[in-house]
mmCIF file of C-alpha atoms in Angstrom:
data_model
loop_
_atom_site.group_PDB
_atom_site.id
_atom_site.type_symbol
_atom_site.label_atom_id
_atom_site.label_comp_id
_atom_site.label_asym_id
_atom_site.label_seq_id
_atom_site.Cartn_x
_atom_site.Cartn_y
_atom_site.Cartn_z
ATOM 1 C CA MET A 1 -11.615 1.787 6.293
ATOM 2 C CA ARG A 2 -10.215 5.042 7.637
ATOM 3 C CA GLN A 3 -12.677 7.892 7.341
ATOM 4 C CA LYS A 4 -11.337 11.006 5.672
ATOM 5 C CA ARG A 5 -11.545 14.150 7.730
ATOM 6 C CA PRO A 6 -11.860 17.687 6.360
ATOM 7 C CA ARG A 7 -8.493 19.130 5.482
ATOM 8 C CA TYR A 8 -7.133 22.344 6.852
ATOM 9 C CA GLY A 9 -3.672 21.962 5.487
ATOM 10 C CA GLU A 10 -0.851 23.906 3.989
ATOM 11 C CA THR A 11 -2.870 24.750 0.890
ATOM 12 C CA VAL A 12 -5.540 26.427 3.024
ATOM 13 C CA VAL A 13 -2.929 28.242 5.134
ATOM 14 C CA GLU A 14 -1.160 29.420 2.007
ATOM 15 C CA GLU A 15 -4.420 30.547 0.423
ATOM 16 C CA ASN A 16 -5.458 32.518 3.533
ATOM 17 C CA TYR A 17 -2.044 34.153 3.740
ATOM 18 C CA ARG A 18 -2.068 35.025 0.048
ATOM 19 C CA ARG A 19 -5.628 36.394 0.223
ATOM 20 C CA THR A 20 -4.841 38.526 3.292
ATOM 21 C CA ARG A 21 -1.698 39.896 1.697
ATOM 22 C CA LEU A 22 -3.655 40.658 -1.479
ATOM 23 C CA HIS A 23 -6.271 42.581 0.506
ATOM 24 C CA LEU A 24 -3.591 44.670 2.219
ATOM 25 C CA ILE A 25 -1.819 45.368 -1.067
ATOM 26 C CA ARG A 26 -5.095 46.452 -2.652
ATOM 27 C CA GLY A 27 -5.824 48.682 0.326
ATOM 28 C CA ALA A 28 -2.385 50.282 0.144
ATOM 29 C CA ILE A 29 -2.757 50.888 -3.601
ATOM 30 C CA ALA A 30 -6.212 52.416 -3.058
ATOM 31 C CA LEU A 31 -4.863 54.670 -0.309
ATOM 32 C CA VAL A 32 -2.008 55.872 -2.525
ATOM 33 C CA GLY A 33 -4.503 56.433 -5.356
ATOM 34 C CA VAL A 34 -6.800 58.542 -3.165
ATOM 35 C CA LEU A 35 -3.789 60.520 -1.926
ATOM 36 C CA LEU A 36 -2.613 61.204 -5.485
ATOM 37 C CA LEU A 37 -6.154 62.189 -6.477
ATOM 38 C CA GLY A 38 -6.240 64.749 -3.680
ATOM 39 C CA VAL A 39 -2.798 66.127 -4.536
ATOM 40 C CA MET A 40 -3.678 66.504 -8.220
ATOM 41 C CA TRP A 41 -6.991 68.229 -7.417
ATOM 42 C CA TYR A 42 -5.469 70.796 -5.080
ATOM 43 C CA ARG A 43 -2.604 71.372 -7.482
ATOM 44 C CA LEU A 44 -4.451 71.529 -10.821
ATOM 45 C CA VAL A 45 -7.936 72.703 -9.853
ATOM 46 C CA GLU A 46 -7.235 74.866 -6.818
ATOM 47 C CA GLY A 47 -3.892 76.031 -8.204
ATOM 48 C CA TRP A 48 -1.847 75.406 -5.056
ATOM 49 C CA SER A 49 1.847 74.585 -4.966
ATOM 50 C CA TRP A 50 2.913 70.933 -4.885
ATOM 51 C CA LEU A 51 3.932 71.191 -1.240
ATOM 52 C CA ASP A 52 0.662 72.800 -0.177
ATOM 53 C CA ALA A 53 -1.353 70.305 -2.242
ATOM 54 C CA THR A 54 0.473 67.333 -0.732
ATOM 55 C CA TYR A 55 0.171 68.741 2.791
ATOM 56 C CA MET A 56 -3.559 69.360 2.389
ATOM 57 C CA ALA A 57 -4.190 65.870 0.976
ATOM 58 C CA VAL A 58 -2.286 64.207 3.827
ATOM 59 C CA ILE A 59 -3.982 66.097 6.657
ATOM 60 C CA THR A 60 -7.347 65.531 5.019
ATOM 61 C CA LEU A 61 -6.903 61.765 4.718
ATOM 62 C CA SER A 62 -5.439 61.472 8.196
ATOM 63 C CA THR A 63 -8.375 63.487 9.636
ATOM 64 C CA VAL A 64 -6.077 65.263 12.118
ATOM 65 C CA GLY A 65 -8.382 68.304 12.160
ATOM 66 C CA PHE A 66 -5.951 70.989 10.977
ATOM 67 C CA GLY A 67 -7.417 74.009 9.222
ATOM 68 C CA GLU A 68 -7.234 74.836 5.546
ATOM 69 C CA ILE A 69 -3.890 76.314 4.585
ATOM 70 C CA ASN A 70 -5.460 78.198 1.644
ATOM 71 C CA PRO A 71 -9.049 79.292 0.997
ATOM 72 C CA LEU A 72 -11.113 76.610 -0.768
ATOM 73 C CA SER A 73 -13.748 77.189 -3.410
ATOM 74 C CA PRO A 74 -17.210 75.645 -2.877
ATOM 75 C CA ARG A 75 -16.405 72.788 -5.243
ATOM 76 C CA GLY A 76 -13.068 72.382 -3.459
ATOM 77 C CA ARG A 77 -14.889 71.916 -0.171
ATOM 78 C CA LEU A 78 -17.234 69.370 -1.762
ATOM 79 C CA PHE A 79 -14.224 67.498 -3.111
ATOM 80 C CA THR A 80 -12.578 67.607 0.330
ATOM 81 C CA ILE A 81 -15.687 66.040 1.887
ATOM 82 C CA LEU A 82 -15.596 63.303 -0.758
ATOM 83 C CA LEU A 83 -11.850 62.827 -0.205
ATOM 84 C CA ILE A 84 -12.364 62.393 3.549
ATOM 85 C CA MET A 85 -15.073 59.793 2.973
ATOM 86 C CA MET A 86 -12.922 57.853 0.505
ATOM 87 C CA GLY A 87 -9.902 58.034 2.813
ATOM 88 C CA VAL A 88 -11.842 56.850 5.848
ATOM 89 C CA GLY A 89 -13.320 53.987 3.831
ATOM 90 C CA VAL A 90 -9.945 52.826 2.504
ATOM 91 C CA ILE A 91 -8.255 53.072 5.920
ATOM 92 C CA ALA A 92 -11.151 51.179 7.525
ATOM 93 C CA TYR A 93 -10.738 48.456 4.854
ATOM 94 C CA ILE A 94 -7.017 48.167 5.596
ATOM 95 C CA LEU A 95 -7.513 48.069 9.379
ATOM 96 C CA ASN A 96 -10.273 45.487 9.043
ATOM 97 C CA SER A 97 -8.112 43.222 6.859
ATOM 98 C CA LEU A 98 -5.121 43.611 9.185
ATOM 99 C CA THR A 99 -7.170 42.942 12.323
ATOM 100 C CA ASP A 100 -8.819 39.904 10.773
ATOM 101 C CA ALA A 101 -5.427 38.511 9.732
ATOM 102 C CA ILE A 102 -4.015 38.957 13.231
ATOM 103 C CA VAL A 103 -7.064 37.562 15.037
ATOM 104 C CA GLN A 104 -7.421 34.584 12.681
ATOM 105 C CA GLY A 105 -3.681 33.975 12.743
ATOM 106 C CA HIS A 106 -3.258 34.022 8.944
ATOM 107 C CA PHE A 107 0.002 35.958 9.121
ATOM 108 C CA GLN A 108 1.490 33.801 11.851
ATOM 109 C CA ALA A 109 0.524 30.567 10.077
ATOM 110 C CA GLY A 110 1.791 31.914 6.757
ATOM 111 C CA PHE A 111 5.129 32.947 8.226
ATOM 112 C CA ARG A 112 5.553 29.532 9.847
ATOM 113 C CA LEU A 113 4.718 27.836 6.549
ATOM 114 C CA LEU A 114 7.256 29.950 4.639
ATOM 115 C CA LYS A 115 9.873 29.256 7.306
ATOM 116 C CA ARG A 116 9.326 25.501 7.041
ATOM 117 C CA ARG A 117 9.540 25.618 3.257
ATOM 118 C CA ARG A 118 12.781 27.593 3.340
ATOM 119 C CA LEU A 119 14.168 25.021 5.763
ATOM 120 C CA MET A 120 13.136 22.180 3.456
ATOM 121 C CA GLU A 121 14.686 23.907 0.462
ATOM 122 C CA SER A 122 17.982 24.227 2.352
ATOM 123 C CA LEU A 123 18.234 20.511 3.201
ATOM 124 C CA GLN A 124 20.779 18.397 1.357
ATOM 125 C CA ASP A 125 21.358 14.617 1.555
ATOM 126 C CA HIS A 126 18.339 14.282 3.840
ATOM 127 C CA TYR A 127 15.867 11.433 4.260
ATOM 128 C CA ILE A 128 12.171 11.441 3.354
ATOM 129 C CA ILE A 129 9.653 9.427 5.386
ATOM 130 C CA CYS A 130 6.381 8.942 3.493
ATOM 131 C CA GLY A 131 3.694 8.040 6.003
ATOM 132 C CA PHE A 132 3.714 8.787 9.725
ATOM 133 C CA GLY A 133 1.893 5.743 11.019
ATOM 134 C CA ARG A 134 3.327 3.264 13.488
ATOM 135 C CA THR A 135 6.169 2.288 11.158
ATOM 136 C CA GLY A 136 6.929 5.829 10.065
ATOM 137 C CA ARG A 137 6.987 7.122 13.651
ATOM 138 C CA GLN A 138 9.501 4.485 14.677
ATOM 139 C CA VAL A 139 11.706 5.323 11.692
ATOM 140 C CA ALA A 140 11.487 9.034 12.565
ATOM 141 C CA ALA A 141 12.391 8.307 16.192
ATOM 142 C CA GLU A 142 15.506 6.392 15.121
ATOM 143 C CA PHE A 143 16.541 9.145 12.707
ATOM 144 C CA SER A 144 16.003 11.756 15.400
ATOM 145 C CA ALA A 145 18.093 9.760 17.885
ATOM 146 C CA GLU A 146 20.993 9.772 15.418
ATOM 147 C CA ALA A 147 20.500 13.451 14.453
ATOM 148 C CA ILE A 148 19.820 12.522 10.821
ATOM 149 C CA PRO A 149 18.018 15.269 8.832
ATOM 150 C CA PHE A 150 14.652 14.079 7.528
ATOM 151 C CA ILE A 151 11.218 15.222 6.374
ATOM 152 C CA VAL A 152 7.909 13.552 7.187
ATOM 153 C CA VAL A 153 5.288 13.533 4.416
ATOM 154 C CA ASP A 154 1.673 12.607 5.174
ATOM 155 C CA SER A 155 -1.737 13.583 3.807
ATOM 156 C CA ASP A 156 -3.442 13.769 7.232
ATOM 157 C CA ASN A 157 -3.249 17.226 8.791
ATOM 158 C CA ALA A 158 -3.679 15.888 12.346
ATOM 159 C CA VAL A 159 -0.736 13.552 11.803
ATOM 160 C CA ILE A 160 1.361 16.401 10.415
ATOM 161 C CA GLN A 161 0.586 18.510 13.469
ATOM 162 C CA THR A 162 1.672 15.633 15.705
ATOM 163 C CA ALA A 163 4.962 15.345 13.806
ATOM 164 C CA GLN A 164 5.563 19.085 14.107
ATOM 165 C CA GLN A 165 4.856 18.966 17.838
ATOM 166 C CA LEU A 166 7.579 16.340 18.117
ATOM 167 C CA GLY A 167 9.967 18.782 16.449
ATOM 168 C CA TYR A 168 10.121 17.046 13.058
ATOM 169 C CA ASN A 169 10.109 18.747 9.657
ATOM 170 C CA ALA A 170 6.754 17.817 8.154
ATOM 171 C CA LEU A 171 5.016 18.396 4.835
ATOM 172 C CA GLU A 172 1.310 17.781 4.283
ATOM 173 C CA GLY A 173 0.432 16.206 0.970
ATOM 174 C CA ASP A 174 -0.031 13.025 -1.029
ATOM 175 C CA ALA A 175 3.403 11.444 -1.399
ATOM 176 C CA THR A 176 2.295 9.600 -4.537
ATOM 177 C CA GLN A 177 2.230 12.936 -6.373
ATOM 178 C CA ASP A 178 5.422 14.180 -8.000
ATOM 179 C CA GLN A 179 4.796 17.762 -6.884
ATOM 180 C CA ILE A 180 4.791 16.775 -3.197
ATOM 181 C CA LEU A 181 7.988 14.742 -3.573
ATOM 182 C CA LEU A 182 9.652 17.677 -5.307
ATOM 183 C CA GLN A 183 8.600 19.971 -2.453
ATOM 184 C CA ALA A 184 10.180 17.491 -0.042
ATOM 185 C CA GLY A 185 13.437 17.770 -2.012
ATOM 186 C CA VAL A 186 13.514 14.277 -3.492
ATOM 187 C CA GLU A 187 16.123 15.379 -6.039
ATOM 188 C CA ARG A 188 18.468 16.427 -3.214
ATOM 189 C CA SER A 189 17.692 13.618 -0.784
ATOM 190 C CA ARG A 190 19.756 10.545 -0.028
ATOM 191 C CA CYS A 191 17.047 8.047 0.851
ATOM 192 C CA LEU A 192 13.259 7.686 0.779
ATOM 193 C CA VAL A 193 11.238 5.459 3.117
ATOM 194 C CA ALA A 194 7.758 4.505 1.838
ATOM 195 C CA ALA A 195 5.940 3.509 5.042
ATOM 196 C CA LEU A 196 2.263 3.865 4.104
ATOM 197 C CA HIS A 197 -0.252 1.132 4.965
ATOM 198 C CA SER A 198 -1.160 0.563 1.318
ATOM 199 C CA ASP A 199 1.251 -1.507 -0.767
ATOM 200 C CA ALA A 200 -0.114 0.113 -3.937
ATOM 201 C CA GLU A 201 0.629 3.602 -2.632
ATOM 202 C CA ASN A 202 4.118 2.547 -1.571
ATOM 203 C CA LEU A 203 4.692 1.205 -5.077
ATOM 204 C CA TYR A 204 3.523 4.511 -6.589
ATOM 205 C CA ILE A 205 5.883 6.407 -4.294
ATOM 206 C CA VAL A 206 8.867 4.250 -5.216
ATOM 207 C CA LEU A 207 8.127 4.586 -8.938
ATOM 208 C CA SER A 208 7.741 8.366 -8.662
ATOM 209 C CA ALA A 209 10.870 8.781 -6.541
ATOM 210 C CA LYS A 210 13.008 6.665 -8.864
ATOM 211 C CA THR A 211 11.720 8.608 -11.868
ATOM 212 C CA LEU A 212 12.472 11.990 -10.306
ATOM 213 C CA SER A 213 15.777 10.945 -8.733
ATOM 214 C CA PRO A 214 17.207 7.679 -10.111
ATOM 215 C CA GLN A 215 20.135 7.671 -7.667
ATOM 216 C CA ILE A 216 17.957 7.832 -4.541
ATOM 217 C CA ARG A 217 17.861 4.808 -2.241
ATOM 218 C CA ALA A 218 14.258 3.649 -1.820
ATOM 219 C CA ILE A 219 13.124 1.560 1.143
ATOM 220 C CA ALA A 220 9.523 0.345 1.118
ATOM 221 C CA ARG A 221 7.139 -1.294 3.554
ATOM 222 C CA ALA A 222 5.210 -4.354 2.322
ATOM 223 C CA SER A 223 2.412 -6.336 3.931
ATOM 224 C CA SER A 224 2.668 -9.499 1.815
ATOM 225 C CA GLU A 225 5.222 -11.572 -0.073
ATOM 226 C CA GLU A 226 3.525 -10.704 -3.368
ATOM 227 C CA ALA A 227 3.908 -7.005 -2.589
ATOM 228 C CA ILE A 228 7.606 -7.535 -1.835
ATOM 229 C CA ILE A 229 8.177 -8.904 -5.330
ATOM 230 C CA LYS A 230 6.234 -6.074 -6.995
ATOM 231 C CA LEU A 231 8.032 -3.383 -5.004
ATOM 232 C CA GLN A 232 11.391 -4.880 -5.936
ATOM 233 C CA ARG A 233 10.337 -4.869 -9.580
ATOM 234 C CA GLY A 234 9.243 -1.240 -9.154
ATOM 235 C CA GLY A 235 12.757 -0.219 -8.151
ATOM 236 C CA ALA A 236 12.792 -0.456 -4.349
ATOM 237 C CA ASP A 237 16.330 -1.093 -3.116
ATOM 238 C CA VAL A 238 15.104 -2.661 0.126
ATOM 239 C CA VAL A 239 11.644 -4.018 0.939
ATOM 240 C CA VAL A 240 10.743 -4.700 4.559
ATOM 241 C CA SER A 241 7.671 -6.608 5.720
ATOM 242 C CA PRO A 242 6.883 -5.846 9.388
ATOM 243 C CA TYR A 243 5.159 -9.226 9.727
ATOM 244 C CA ILE A 244 8.015 -11.272 8.289
ATOM 245 C CA THR A 245 10.671 -9.240 10.086
ATOM 246 C CA GLY A 246 8.697 -9.320 13.333
ATOM 247 C CA GLY A 247 8.289 -13.077 13.102
ATOM 248 C CA LYS A 248 12.007 -13.594 12.520
ATOM 249 C CA ARG A 249 12.817 -11.276 15.405
ATOM 250 C CA MET A 250 10.490 -13.121 17.774
ATOM 251 C CA ALA A 251 11.973 -16.470 16.775
ATOM 252 C CA ALA A 252 15.528 -15.175 17.229
ATOM 253 C CA SER A 253 14.624 -13.687 20.618
ATOM 254 C CA ALA A 254 13.306 -17.062 21.700
ATOM 255 C CA VAL A 255 16.341 -19.046 20.516
ATOM 256 C CA ARG A 256 19.214 -16.542 20.947
ATOM 257 C CA PRO A 257 17.987 -13.798 23.320
ATOM 258 C CA GLN A 258 21.423 -12.491 24.286
ATOM 259 C CA VAL A 259 22.505 -12.130 20.652
ATOM 260 C CA VAL A 260 19.327 -10.210 19.806
ATOM 261 C CA ASP A 261 19.759 -7.916 22.808
ATOM 262 C CA PHE A 262 23.357 -7.229 21.800
ATOM 263 C CA LEU A 263 22.446 -6.447 18.194
ATOM 264 C CA ASP A 264 19.597 -4.190 19.296
ATOM 265 C CA GLY A 265 21.991 -2.352 21.566
ATOM 266 C CA ILE A 266 24.406 -1.504 18.770
ATOM 267 C CA LEU A 267 21.903 -0.845 15.974
ATOM 268 C CA THR A 268 19.155 1.277 17.528
ATOM 269 C CA GLY A 269 18.438 3.654 20.370
ATOM 270 C CA ALA A 270 19.786 6.951 21.625
ATOM 271 C CA GLU A 271 21.649 5.532 24.632
ATOM 272 C CA ARG A 272 24.116 3.434 22.678
ATOM 273 C CA SER A 273 27.798 3.282 23.566
ATOM 274 C CA VAL A 274 28.789 1.032 20.632
ATOM 275 C CA TYR A 275 27.770 1.667 17.032
ATOM 276 C CA VAL A 276 27.899 -0.207 13.731
ATOM 277 C CA GLU A 277 28.675 2.119 10.831
ATOM 278 C CA GLU A 278 29.463 1.875 7.125
ATOM 279 C CA PHE A 279 31.955 3.943 5.128
ATOM 280 C CA LEU A 280 32.082 4.209 1.338
ATOM 281 C CA LEU A 281 35.591 4.461 -0.097
ATOM 282 C CA LEU A 282 35.661 7.214 -2.713
ATOM 283 C CA PRO A 283 38.696 7.396 -5.013
ATOM 284 C CA GLU A 284 38.841 11.212 -4.916
ATOM 285 C CA SER A 285 38.998 11.475 -1.121
ATOM 286 C CA CYS A 286 40.166 8.177 0.415
ATOM 287 C CA PRO A 287 43.954 7.853 0.860
ATOM 288 C CA VAL A 288 43.938 4.129 1.769
ATOM 289 C CA ILE A 289 42.550 2.834 -1.526
ATOM 290 C CA GLY A 290 44.935 0.256 -3.010
ATOM 291 C CA LYS A 291 46.394 -0.629 0.381
ATOM 292 C CA THR A 292 45.819 -3.788 2.394
ATOM 293 C CA LEU A 293 44.277 -3.606 5.850
ATOM 294 C CA ALA A 294 47.718 -4.296 7.305
ATOM 295 C CA GLU A 295 49.187 -1.356 5.387
ATOM 296 C CA ALA A 296 46.266 0.960 6.135
ATOM 297 C CA GLN A 297 46.224 0.045 9.856
ATOM 298 C CA LEU A 298 42.643 1.256 10.223
ATOM 299 C CA GLY A 299 41.968 -0.702 13.396
ATOM 300 C CA ARG A 300 45.255 0.249 15.004
ATOM 301 C CA GLN A 301 44.893 3.961 14.271
ATOM 302 C CA SER A 302 41.221 4.293 15.211
ATOM 303 C CA GLY A 303 40.512 1.415 17.559
ATOM 304 C CA ALA A 304 37.415 0.455 15.543
ATOM 305 C CA LEU A 305 36.775 -3.155 14.548
ATOM 306 C CA ILE A 306 36.494 -3.935 10.815
ATOM 307 C CA LEU A 307 33.589 -6.379 10.547
ATOM 308 C CA ALA A 308 33.166 -6.774 6.800
ATOM 309 C CA ILE A 309 33.815 -5.261 3.388
ATOM 310 C CA ARG A 310 31.242 -5.194 0.609
ATOM 311 C CA ARG A 311 32.773 -4.823 -2.851
ATOM 312 C CA ALA A 312 31.273 -2.661 -5.571
ATOM 313 C CA ASP A 313 29.892 -5.842 -7.212
ATOM 314 C CA SER A 314 28.026 -6.663 -3.926
ATOM 315 C CA THR A 315 30.489 -9.398 -2.930
ATOM 316 C CA LEU A 316 30.636 -9.545 0.872
ATOM 317 C CA ILE A 317 33.910 -10.290 2.641
ATOM 318 C CA PHE A 318 33.111 -11.114 6.264
ATOM 319 C CA GLY A 319 35.963 -10.916 8.759
ATOM 320 C CA PRO A 320 38.559 -9.514 6.321
ATOM 321 C CA THR A 321 42.163 -10.473 6.979
ATOM 322 C CA ALA A 322 45.248 -8.272 7.063
ATOM 323 C CA ASP A 323 45.929 -9.143 3.404
ATOM 324 C CA THR A 324 42.517 -7.915 2.214
ATOM 325 C CA ARG A 325 43.042 -5.019 -0.192
ATOM 326 C CA LEU A 326 40.814 -1.950 -0.344
ATOM 327 C CA TYR A 327 39.388 -0.840 -3.698
ATOM 328 C CA PRO A 328 37.326 2.135 -4.914
ATOM 329 C CA GLY A 329 33.636 1.701 -4.200
ATOM 330 C CA ASP A 330 34.192 -0.655 -1.242
ATOM 331 C CA MET A 331 31.782 -0.327 1.670
ATOM 332 C CA VAL A 332 33.670 -0.853 4.931
ATOM 333 C CA ILE A 333 31.408 -2.028 7.772
ATOM 334 C CA THR A 334 32.865 -1.269 11.191
ATOM 335 C CA MET A 335 31.982 -1.315 14.885
ATOM 336 C CA GLY A 336 33.197 0.971 17.667
ATOM 337 C CA ASN A 337 32.301 3.809 19.960
ATOM 338 C CA ALA A 338 31.559 7.330 18.741
ATOM 339 C CA ASP A 339 35.133 8.583 19.119
ATOM 340 C CA GLN A 340 36.612 5.584 17.324
ATOM 341 C CA LEU A 341 34.221 5.881 14.391
ATOM 342 C CA ARG A 342 34.791 9.632 14.180
ATOM 343 C CA LEU A 343 38.554 9.039 13.992
ATOM 344 C CA LEU A 344 38.084 6.312 11.387
ATOM 345 C CA SER A 345 35.961 8.699 9.292
ATOM 346 C CA GLN A 346 38.780 11.242 9.359
ATOM 347 C CA ILE A 347 41.249 8.583 8.237
ATOM 348 C CA LEU A 348 39.098 7.321 5.369
ATOM 349 C CA SER A 349 37.981 10.776 4.232
ATOM 350 C CA PRO A 350 40.319 13.456 5.600
ATOM 351 C CA ILE A 351 39.318 17.110 5.236
#
């Protein structure tokens, strides 16, 4: 069982930043209060003008050593001594708080935390990876290779630091909690990947995500066939078992190695020259809806190969013919290089 380590996470960073800022605000308020006290004394008790009273209070608190601009009464001198002591004490408090914040790095850590949160709040249609273990790291690497915006969520601070060192957006927290998912922008995200080691935690994440954002696509990791069934009942759109998938992959590599190598080359990796992509036909933006493939001439115009079409009712048409008609909600699965797929995207959804 993994031993829990002491947390020094975002909550601690935020608390230190908030406490330091509070100390500085209190110090500034105290300094202004002492200054106003000095001004009011010299004005009301000593009877000086507002300008002279303000000038005397400022040079007294700043301890610059200038002389008195007007004669002071004995009680005025006693008050000035007290004012100097209060001013020195308040300024020392402010300098101590500021120095401690700089040395301890509270300001720097707080600014970085605020910057990350603003970045997370600005993300739209991003992906959320819950768990940065072996499975989560591989998913993050694939997303990074395809320049897909995503956020990593994990409760281990050391893991979060590793993700940040790799240049990933990362949020420390328990992904089973609604508050953490909301901070990760689950309501604005396109897809959530539950890749924790515990099937129960993955089920909690899927249930929470579907409750907060019913339209989100949820992909979950499962370690057993029983967990697959429960996750599907919990609302997971896709459930992947590394053991089952790995076994199938090993068997396919043994029987059809060239086919597996070809599929790996077009589905994953950053050095690909050929890609498989899917395009959803939206009635408000797609001009080829209602046309046949022969009329639309998608392959001829773009050079991409149309592999299959999945209808809105999940019916799959593999190897569509020229007479196959395109309807709203169809998912067109294609293969081609980056330029061909970019051109096809412009045809199916012109700006």
